[in-house]
Amino acid sequence: MPKILYTAFDIVPSPKGASTHILHNIRGLVNSQFDVHLITPNDGLLPTEATMDGARVTRISQDLTQNFLARAVHFGRAVSSHLAIHQNYEAVHYRNIWDGFQIAQNKKKYGYKTLFEVNGLPSIELKYHYPGIDSDLLSKIKEQEIATLHLSDAIICPSRVTRDYIASLGLNRKLVTVIPNGVSPSDFSPSPLPLRGGRIPVLLYIGTLADWQGLDIVIKALPKILEQQAVRLHIVGRGRSRQRKILSKQIRKLGVEGSVIIQPAIPHHEIPALIAESDICIAPLGLNDRNVTQGACPIKLLEYMAAGRPMLASNMPIVRELVREDVDALLFSPNDPEDLARRTLALLNDFELSKRLAESASERALTKFTWHESQKKLVKVYEKLLGD
C-alpha cells in the first residue's frame, strides 16, 4: 500500500471549495488503496490528530495574530520537520509553494516522488486579497513558484487555461495533467425550478467575496434589472472585512439595499438546499489575470449545473471549458453589467429557456464532471508517477 503525504495550507473541512476538492481527492486515493496522511493548518477548533475518510490527519497549530505569509512560512517549516522525521513516504502531494518548494528540493534526499497540484498561484492571487502587497515580494514568490514547478515530478491542474499558463513558464506540457473539478451526484441532483408567479425571483451567488469574482458587476447590473423586474440577490460566501465593506458601500451607493442579502459561508452540505431555493445562479468572474491568465475550475459552476438551475456566467475560456454557450448556460460579456442585466431578464422572462438550459447543464455535469471521474484521473497520475 503506497504511503502518500498530502499537504495543504487550507482548513479541512471548511466551506471553501479547496476543502471540497481535497476531501474528494483523499477519498479517491484511499479507495484505490493508498495510505494517505493529510497535513493541514488548524483553525484552533479542530482536533490536532484525526482520521477522515480513511486518511490520517495532522493539523499544524498556527498563531492567528500573525499575517498570512508568516503563517504560511510556519506551516512550510512544520511540514519539512515532519518529513525529516518520517522518511517512509513514496510520494508527497502539495498544493502550494509554502511547503512545496522545500518538499521538491528534498525529494532525492528522502527518496519520494513529488506531485504539485496547482489550483492557484500566490504571485497572481495575493494582490487581490492584500492590495498593498510589495511587488518585489510578488516577484520573489513567482521565482519560487517557477522553481517548484521545475523541481516537481508531476503536475496536475484543473483547467486547460491553467495548464497553458504553467507551460508558458517553461514547463514541459507533458508533465502537466488537466483534471477538472467535479460534483457529487449524491449531493447535487436536479430539482424542479420554482414557479415564478406571485413571488420575487432569487438570483444566487455562492463563493468567496474576492475581487476576482466579479461581484461588483452583479451589483452594477442590479438597478438595470430592477427597472423591469423585482428580484432578490442572495450572496453567500466568506470574505475579508475589506471586501465586505467595499461591497456594502457599492450596494448603498446604488440604493439597492432592499434587494440584496449577504450571508456568511455555510457548510457545504447545506448548499444543495440553498440552490434549490434559487431561480438563477450567477458566476460573474471578472476580466482579470487570475481568471484569464492563470485560470481555475470554479466548483460553483458545476454545482449550479448539477442542481438543475439556469446559470449566467462570464464568457471566458475557463467557463467555456465547462459549459456550452446557449446550451448549458447564458454567457455575458465579462465586466459588462448591461449585458449581464440583459441576459438576466432574458431568463426571467422565458421560463422554457430557463428549464432547457437547466436540464442540459445538469445532465452534462452529472455525466462529464463528477468527482468519480476526477478521482480516476488522479489515480492514473499516481500510478504513472510511482511506476516510473
Tab-separated table of C-alpha atoms in Angstrom:
chain	number	residue	atom	x	y	z
A	1	MET	CA	0.000	0.000	0.000
A	2	PRO	CA	1.833	3.157	-1.202
A	3	LYS	CA	2.269	5.713	1.572
A	4	ILE	CA	1.364	9.249	0.496
A	5	LEU	CA	1.782	12.572	2.288
A	6	TYR	CA	-0.786	15.144	1.134
A	7	THR	CA	-0.163	18.710	2.330
A	8	ALA	CA	-2.494	21.678	2.008
A	9	PHE	CA	-2.412	25.147	3.539
A	10	ASP	CA	-6.209	25.070	3.796
A	11	ILE	CA	-8.551	24.328	6.681
A	12	VAL	CA	-10.202	20.937	6.143
A	13	PRO	CA	-13.117	20.535	6.471
A	14	SER	CA	-14.455	24.021	5.744
A	15	PRO	CA	-16.981	25.661	3.401
A	16	LYS	CA	-14.241	26.566	0.901
A	17	GLY	CA	-14.069	24.876	-2.482
A	18	ALA	CA	-10.474	23.886	-1.724
A	19	SER	CA	-11.673	21.755	1.186
A	20	THR	CA	-14.250	20.015	-1.021
A	21	HIS	CA	-11.567	19.313	-3.617
A	22	ILE	CA	-9.094	17.962	-1.070
A	23	LEU	CA	-11.668	15.664	0.551
A	24	HIS	CA	-12.666	14.111	-2.770
A	25	ASN	CA	-9.025	13.637	-3.781
A	26	ILE	CA	-8.355	11.859	-0.492
A	27	ARG	CA	-11.381	9.598	-0.916
A	28	GLY	CA	-10.247	8.637	-4.402
A	29	LEU	CA	-6.745	7.770	-3.209
A	30	VAL	CA	-7.918	5.851	-0.131
A	31	ASN	CA	-10.461	3.891	-2.198
A	32	SER	CA	-7.615	2.968	-4.563
A	33	GLN	CA	-5.638	1.500	-1.664
A	34	PHE	CA	-3.240	4.364	-0.990
A	35	ASP	CA	-2.215	5.050	2.599
A	36	VAL	CA	-2.821	8.797	2.867
A	37	HIS	CA	-1.625	11.181	5.563
A	38	LEU	CA	-3.044	14.709	5.247
A	39	ILE	CA	-1.315	17.680	6.874
A	40	THR	CA	-3.219	20.974	7.089
A	41	PRO	CA	-3.297	24.024	9.399
A	42	ASN	CA	-5.511	24.070	12.460
A	43	ASP	CA	-8.157	26.740	12.997
A	44	GLY	CA	-7.975	26.260	16.753
A	45	LEU	CA	-11.245	24.326	16.849
A	46	LEU	CA	-10.493	21.080	15.029
A	47	PRO	CA	-8.571	18.207	16.674
A	48	THR	CA	-4.807	18.099	16.131
A	49	GLU	CA	-4.907	14.420	15.137
A	50	ALA	CA	-7.849	12.718	13.466
A	51	THR	CA	-8.985	10.228	10.862
A	52	MET	CA	-11.057	11.480	7.967
A	53	ASP	CA	-12.422	9.447	5.039
A	54	GLY	CA	-9.874	6.725	5.735
A	55	ALA	CA	-6.884	9.089	5.855
A	56	ARG	CA	-4.854	10.117	8.870
A	57	VAL	CA	-4.982	13.877	9.502
A	58	THR	CA	-2.457	16.037	11.324
A	59	ARG	CA	-3.287	19.715	11.838
A	60	ILE	CA	-0.492	22.210	12.443
A	61	SER	CA	-1.184	24.870	15.073
A	62	GLN	CA	-0.929	28.469	13.895
A	63	ASP	CA	-0.813	31.868	15.503
A	64	LEU	CA	-3.845	33.637	14.057
A	65	THR	CA	-2.461	37.009	15.163
A	66	GLN	CA	0.281	36.646	12.543
A	67	ASN	CA	-0.187	37.713	8.942
A	68	PHE	CA	-0.805	35.260	6.110
A	69	LEU	CA	2.806	34.981	4.956
A	70	ALA	CA	4.136	34.368	8.460
A	71	ARG	CA	1.577	31.586	8.972
A	72	ALA	CA	2.376	30.109	5.558
A	73	VAL	CA	6.108	30.024	6.313
A	74	HIS	CA	5.414	28.429	9.700
A	75	PHE	CA	3.301	25.750	8.020
A	76	GLY	CA	6.044	25.028	5.496
A	77	ARG	CA	8.634	24.590	8.238
A	78	ALA	CA	6.343	22.239	10.143
A	79	VAL	CA	5.902	20.047	7.048
A	80	SER	CA	9.673	19.985	6.473
A	81	SER	CA	10.228	18.916	10.085
A	82	HIS	CA	7.656	16.151	9.666
A	83	LEU	CA	9.405	14.817	6.564
A	84	ALA	CA	12.790	14.891	8.274
A	85	ILE	CA	11.403	12.570	10.963
A	86	HIS	CA	9.112	10.391	8.805
A	87	GLN	CA	11.145	9.234	5.833
A	88	ASN	CA	8.906	6.435	4.572
A	89	TYR	CA	6.672	8.256	2.079
A	90	GLU	CA	6.670	7.105	-1.526
A	91	ALA	CA	5.145	10.353	-2.767
A	92	VAL	CA	4.406	13.815	-1.424
A	93	HIS	CA	1.475	15.760	-2.872
A	94	TYR	CA	1.373	19.532	-2.271
A	95	ARG	CA	-0.917	22.391	-3.278
A	96	ASN	CA	1.271	25.427	-2.619
A	97	ILE	CA	4.831	26.703	-2.593
A	98	TRP	CA	4.926	27.438	1.127
A	99	ASP	CA	5.882	23.838	1.831
A	100	GLY	CA	6.125	22.587	-1.760
A	101	PHE	CA	9.419	24.303	-2.574
A	102	GLN	CA	11.267	22.598	0.286
A	103	ILE	CA	9.497	19.304	-0.392
A	104	ALA	CA	10.616	19.363	-4.017
A	105	GLN	CA	14.176	20.321	-3.091
A	106	ASN	CA	14.478	17.400	-0.675
A	107	LYS	CA	12.942	14.664	-2.852
A	108	LYS	CA	16.254	12.929	-3.600
A	109	LYS	CA	17.445	13.257	-0.016
A	110	TYR	CA	14.362	11.483	1.356
A	111	GLY	CA	13.579	9.268	-1.643
A	112	TYR	CA	9.996	10.267	-2.514
A	113	LYS	CA	8.314	11.364	-5.745
A	114	THR	CA	6.595	14.751	-5.878
A	115	LEU	CA	3.242	15.915	-7.238
A	116	PHE	CA	2.350	19.615	-7.416
A	117	GLU	CA	-1.398	20.312	-7.543
A	118	VAL	CA	-1.715	23.812	-8.997
A	119	ASN	CA	-5.114	25.376	-8.363
A	120	GLY	CA	-3.896	28.923	-7.864
A	121	LEU	CA	-0.541	30.670	-7.647
A	122	PRO	CA	0.063	33.300	-4.947
A	123	SER	CA	2.106	35.545	-7.266
A	124	ILE	CA	-1.187	36.203	-9.073
A	125	GLU	CA	-3.779	35.795	-6.319
A	126	LEU	CA	-2.273	37.513	-3.270
A	127	LYS	CA	-2.649	41.045	-4.630
A	128	TYR	CA	-6.426	40.579	-4.720
A	129	HIS	CA	-6.514	39.705	-1.032
A	130	TYR	CA	-3.759	42.133	0.014
A	131	PRO	CA	-3.785	45.116	-2.385
A	132	GLY	CA	-0.831	46.747	-0.647
A	133	ILE	CA	1.499	43.772	-1.047
A	134	ASP	CA	5.002	44.669	-2.241
A	135	SER	CA	5.642	43.994	-5.951
A	136	ASP	CA	9.213	42.858	-5.233
A	137	LEU	CA	7.838	40.243	-2.852
A	138	LEU	CA	5.439	39.003	-5.541
A	139	SER	CA	8.381	38.723	-7.952
A	140	LYS	CA	10.303	36.612	-5.448
A	141	ILE	CA	7.227	34.438	-4.888
A	142	LYS	CA	6.901	33.923	-8.644
A	143	GLU	CA	10.548	32.822	-8.835
A	144	GLN	CA	9.839	30.272	-6.109
A	145	GLU	CA	6.741	29.071	-7.975
A	146	ILE	CA	8.717	28.517	-11.158
A	147	ALA	CA	11.447	26.683	-9.256
A	148	THR	CA	8.879	24.454	-7.513
A	149	LEU	CA	7.193	23.652	-10.829
A	150	HIS	CA	10.502	22.683	-12.445
A	151	LEU	CA	11.524	20.525	-9.482
A	152	SER	CA	8.232	18.607	-9.324
A	153	ASP	CA	7.979	15.129	-10.851
A	154	ALA	CA	4.336	15.570	-11.868
A	155	ILE	CA	1.905	18.486	-12.018
A	156	ILE	CA	-1.872	18.482	-12.073
A	157	CYS	CA	-4.188	21.454	-12.586
A	158	PRO	CA	-7.955	21.939	-13.020
A	159	SER	CA	-8.163	23.626	-16.434
A	160	ARG	CA	-6.511	23.951	-19.825
A	161	VAL	CA	-6.083	27.676	-19.170
A	162	THR	CA	-4.014	26.874	-16.074
A	163	ARG	CA	-2.009	24.257	-17.974
A	164	ASP	CA	-1.203	26.767	-20.716
A	165	TYR	CA	-0.033	29.298	-18.137
A	166	ILE	CA	2.204	26.708	-16.476
A	167	ALA	CA	3.641	25.792	-19.879
A	168	SER	CA	4.349	29.485	-20.542
A	169	LEU	CA	6.697	29.414	-17.537
A	170	GLY	CA	8.947	26.975	-19.378
A	171	LEU	CA	7.419	23.698	-18.224
A	172	ASN	CA	7.092	20.624	-20.405
A	173	ARG	CA	3.366	20.329	-21.163
A	174	LYS	CA	3.660	16.533	-20.922
A	175	LEU	CA	4.320	16.897	-17.194
A	176	VAL	CA	1.005	18.709	-16.680
A	177	THR	CA	-2.253	16.736	-16.440
A	178	VAL	CA	-5.578	18.578	-16.508
A	179	ILE	CA	-8.067	17.160	-14.001
A	180	PRO	CA	-11.224	19.298	-13.822
A	181	ASN	CA	-13.042	19.682	-10.545
A	182	GLY	CA	-16.194	17.670	-10.058
A	183	VAL	CA	-19.535	17.329	-8.417
A	184	SER	CA	-21.060	14.520	-6.390
A	185	PRO	CA	-24.362	13.242	-7.867
A	186	SER	CA	-25.426	12.016	-4.436
A	187	ASP	CA	-25.171	15.577	-3.090
A	188	PHE	CA	-26.308	17.605	-6.078
A	189	SER	CA	-29.284	16.368	-8.057
A	190	PRO	CA	-31.718	18.446	-10.131
A	191	SER	CA	-34.920	19.728	-8.578
A	192	PRO	CA	-37.873	21.413	-10.334
A	193	LEU	CA	-37.466	25.121	-10.992
A	194	PRO	CA	-39.516	27.262	-8.594
A	195	LEU	CA	-42.665	28.666	-10.136
A	196	ARG	CA	-42.274	32.401	-10.630
A	197	GLY	CA	-45.845	33.593	-10.247
A	198	GLY	CA	-46.570	35.508	-7.053
A	199	ARG	CA	-43.017	35.523	-5.720
A	200	ILE	CA	-39.832	37.510	-6.177
A	201	PRO	CA	-37.200	35.541	-8.144
A	202	VAL	CA	-33.885	34.854	-6.394
A	203	LEU	CA	-30.510	35.392	-8.063
A	204	LEU	CA	-27.880	33.369	-6.212
A	205	TYR	CA	-24.117	33.730	-5.928
A	206	ILE	CA	-22.074	31.290	-3.833
A	207	GLY	CA	-18.338	31.684	-3.346
A	208	THR	CA	-15.718	33.976	-1.903
A	209	LEU	CA	-16.007	37.750	-1.999
A	210	ALA	CA	-12.542	38.000	-3.581
A	211	ASP	CA	-12.126	40.848	-6.047
A	212	TRP	CA	-11.546	38.488	-8.993
A	213	GLN	CA	-15.031	37.010	-8.601
A	214	GLY	CA	-16.706	39.968	-10.325
A	215	LEU	CA	-19.409	40.623	-7.736
A	216	ASP	CA	-19.168	44.345	-8.433
A	217	ILE	CA	-20.514	43.646	-11.943
A	218	VAL	CA	-23.592	41.936	-10.489
A	219	ILE	CA	-24.243	44.861	-8.142
A	220	LYS	CA	-23.899	47.350	-11.016
A	221	ALA	CA	-26.327	45.286	-13.115
A	222	LEU	CA	-28.948	45.130	-10.372
A	223	PRO	CA	-30.529	48.599	-10.859
A	224	LYS	CA	-30.974	47.850	-14.565
A	225	ILE	CA	-32.695	44.572	-13.730
A	226	LEU	CA	-34.899	46.155	-11.067
A	227	GLU	CA	-36.177	48.705	-13.580
A	228	GLN	CA	-38.096	45.870	-15.246
A	229	GLN	CA	-38.319	43.061	-12.707
A	230	ALA	CA	-38.282	42.784	-8.923
A	231	VAL	CA	-35.555	40.333	-7.832
A	232	ARG	CA	-33.598	39.453	-4.734
A	233	LEU	CA	-29.840	38.954	-4.985
A	234	HIS	CA	-28.564	36.424	-2.452
A	235	ILE	CA	-24.776	36.454	-1.924
A	236	VAL	CA	-23.350	33.653	0.215
A	237	GLY	CA	-19.647	33.399	0.930
A	238	ARG	CA	-16.638	34.194	3.021
A	239	GLY	CA	-14.731	37.427	2.630
A	240	ARG	CA	-12.293	39.684	4.368
A	241	SER	CA	-13.617	42.744	6.182
A	242	ARG	CA	-12.191	44.990	3.440
A	243	GLN	CA	-14.095	43.072	0.778
A	244	ARG	CA	-17.353	43.177	2.724
A	245	LYS	CA	-17.022	46.920	3.333
A	246	ILE	CA	-16.401	47.652	-0.352
A	247	LEU	CA	-19.358	45.504	-1.383
A	248	SER	CA	-21.692	47.095	1.190
A	249	LYS	CA	-20.593	50.578	0.141
A	250	GLN	CA	-21.343	49.828	-3.504
A	251	ILE	CA	-24.772	48.426	-2.624
A	252	ARG	CA	-25.645	51.546	-0.601
A	253	LYS	CA	-24.347	53.883	-3.309
A	254	LEU	CA	-26.644	52.285	-5.893
A	255	GLY	CA	-29.594	52.244	-3.496
A	256	VAL	CA	-30.312	48.524	-3.821
A	257	GLU	CA	-30.011	47.528	-0.147
A	258	GLY	CA	-33.593	46.252	-0.096
A	259	SER	CA	-32.868	43.763	-2.868
A	260	VAL	CA	-29.580	42.255	-1.615
A	261	ILE	CA	-28.896	39.724	1.127
A	262	ILE	CA	-25.274	38.990	2.070
A	263	GLN	CA	-24.755	35.878	4.158
A	264	PRO	CA	-21.563	34.282	5.524
A	265	ALA	CA	-20.342	30.981	4.113
A	266	ILE	CA	-22.368	27.918	5.055
A	267	PRO	CA	-21.333	24.256	5.442
A	268	HIS	CA	-21.012	22.517	2.091
A	269	HIS	CA	-23.818	20.044	2.815
A	270	GLU	CA	-26.275	22.966	3.067
A	271	ILE	CA	-25.524	24.296	-0.419
A	272	PRO	CA	-27.890	21.990	-2.400
A	273	ALA	CA	-30.919	23.268	-0.463
A	274	LEU	CA	-29.778	26.851	-0.981
A	275	ILE	CA	-29.502	26.348	-4.738
A	276	ALA	CA	-32.914	24.644	-4.816
A	277	GLU	CA	-34.476	27.842	-3.439
A	278	SER	CA	-32.995	29.982	-6.232
A	279	ASP	CA	-34.236	30.827	-9.722
A	280	ILE	CA	-30.938	31.752	-11.413
A	281	CYS	CA	-27.344	31.115	-10.346
A	282	ILE	CA	-24.548	33.502	-11.265
A	283	ALA	CA	-20.801	33.095	-11.819
A	284	PRO	CA	-19.719	36.644	-12.685
A	285	LEU	CA	-15.937	36.060	-12.907
A	286	GLY	CA	-14.120	39.318	-13.602
A	287	LEU	CA	-11.861	40.039	-16.538
A	288	ASN	CA	-8.500	39.841	-14.778
A	289	ASP	CA	-5.255	37.854	-14.770
A	290	ARG	CA	-6.489	35.466	-12.105
A	291	ASN	CA	-9.256	34.221	-14.397
A	292	VAL	CA	-7.868	34.896	-17.874
A	293	THR	CA	-4.151	34.139	-17.483
A	294	GLN	CA	-3.895	31.725	-14.567
A	295	GLY	CA	-7.321	30.131	-14.899
A	296	ALA	CA	-9.137	27.853	-12.472
A	297	CYS	CA	-12.112	25.498	-12.480
A	298	PRO	CA	-14.902	27.033	-10.389
A	299	ILE	CA	-16.628	24.301	-8.398
A	300	LYS	CA	-19.679	26.524	-8.026
A	301	LEU	CA	-20.365	26.328	-11.770
A	302	LEU	CA	-20.513	22.551	-11.630
A	303	GLU	CA	-22.700	22.547	-8.530
A	304	TYR	CA	-25.096	25.077	-10.060
A	305	MET	CA	-25.272	22.910	-13.177
A	306	ALA	CA	-25.781	19.600	-11.398
A	307	ALA	CA	-28.518	21.063	-9.205
A	308	GLY	CA	-30.510	21.989	-12.297
A	309	ARG	CA	-30.533	25.770	-12.174
A	310	PRO	CA	-30.231	28.106	-15.173
A	311	MET	CA	-26.864	29.799	-14.986
A	312	LEU	CA	-25.376	33.108	-16.030
A	313	ALA	CA	-21.596	33.200	-16.343
A	314	SER	CA	-18.819	35.349	-17.767
A	315	ASN	CA	-17.904	34.437	-21.315
A	316	MET	CA	-14.278	33.424	-20.891
A	317	PRO	CA	-12.179	30.324	-21.632
A	318	ILE	CA	-12.284	28.781	-18.145
A	319	VAL	CA	-16.091	28.896	-18.271
A	320	ARG	CA	-16.303	27.538	-21.815
A	321	GLU	CA	-14.271	24.511	-20.730
A	322	LEU	CA	-17.274	23.521	-18.613
A	323	VAL	CA	-20.370	24.827	-20.376
A	324	ARG	CA	-21.631	25.200	-23.912
A	325	GLU	CA	-22.917	28.696	-24.637
A	326	ASP	CA	-26.699	28.891	-25.064
A	327	VAL	CA	-26.920	25.136	-24.436
A	328	ASP	CA	-25.966	24.777	-20.765
A	329	ALA	CA	-25.873	28.453	-19.746
A	330	LEU	CA	-26.201	32.015	-20.968
A	331	LEU	CA	-22.835	33.758	-21.101
A	332	PHE	CA	-22.404	37.513	-20.806
A	333	SER	CA	-19.534	39.774	-21.763
A	334	PRO	CA	-17.108	39.933	-18.813
A	335	ASN	CA	-17.164	43.165	-16.813
A	336	ASP	CA	-20.305	44.299	-18.671
A	337	PRO	CA	-23.211	44.957	-16.247
A	338	GLU	CA	-25.561	45.949	-19.066
A	339	ASP	CA	-25.070	42.630	-20.848
A	340	LEU	CA	-25.477	40.769	-17.549
A	341	ALA	CA	-28.747	42.625	-16.902
A	342	ARG	CA	-29.994	41.852	-20.400
A	343	ARG	CA	-29.193	38.158	-20.065
A	344	THR	CA	-30.794	38.014	-16.612
A	345	LEU	CA	-34.024	39.495	-17.896
A	346	ALA	CA	-33.995	37.064	-20.822
A	347	LEU	CA	-34.027	34.169	-18.351
A	348	LEU	CA	-36.583	35.759	-16.068
A	349	ASN	CA	-38.927	36.367	-18.994
A	350	ASP	CA	-38.580	32.922	-20.576
A	351	PHE	CA	-39.305	30.021	-18.224
A	352	GLU	CA	-38.931	27.439	-21.010
A	353	LEU	CA	-35.463	28.749	-21.854
A	354	SER	CA	-34.511	28.551	-18.173
A	355	LYS	CA	-35.805	24.996	-17.986
A	356	ARG	CA	-33.991	23.883	-21.146
A	357	LEU	CA	-30.647	25.312	-20.006
A	358	ALA	CA	-31.039	23.827	-16.519
A	359	GLU	CA	-31.816	20.339	-17.790
A	360	SER	CA	-28.939	20.347	-20.265
A	361	ALA	CA	-26.464	21.659	-17.691
A	362	SER	CA	-27.488	19.087	-15.099
A	363	GLU	CA	-27.059	16.186	-17.489
A	364	ARG	CA	-23.650	17.486	-18.581
A	365	ALA	CA	-22.340	17.987	-15.047
A	366	LEU	CA	-23.603	14.649	-13.761
A	367	THR	CA	-22.106	12.684	-16.650
A	368	LYS	CA	-18.888	14.522	-17.563
A	369	PHE	CA	-17.775	16.346	-14.411
A	370	THR	CA	-18.150	14.062	-11.415
A	371	TRP	CA	-15.663	13.646	-8.598
A	372	HIS	CA	-15.526	9.956	-9.505
A	373	GLU	CA	-14.124	10.881	-12.928
A	374	SER	CA	-11.563	13.260	-11.427
A	375	GLN	CA	-10.520	10.626	-8.880
A	376	LYS	CA	-9.868	8.092	-11.646
A	377	LYS	CA	-7.645	10.593	-13.453
A	378	LEU	CA	-5.738	11.388	-10.262
A	379	VAL	CA	-5.107	7.705	-9.551
A	380	LYS	CA	-3.728	7.268	-13.089
A	381	VAL	CA	-1.275	10.110	-12.455
A	382	TYR	CA	-0.145	8.379	-9.263
A	383	GLU	CA	0.220	5.020	-10.957
A	384	LYS	CA	2.449	6.585	-13.617
A	385	LEU	CA	4.380	8.625	-11.055
A	386	LEU	CA	5.146	5.654	-8.805
A	387	GLY	CA	5.672	3.291	-11.723
A	388	ASP	CA	8.442	5.372	-13.299
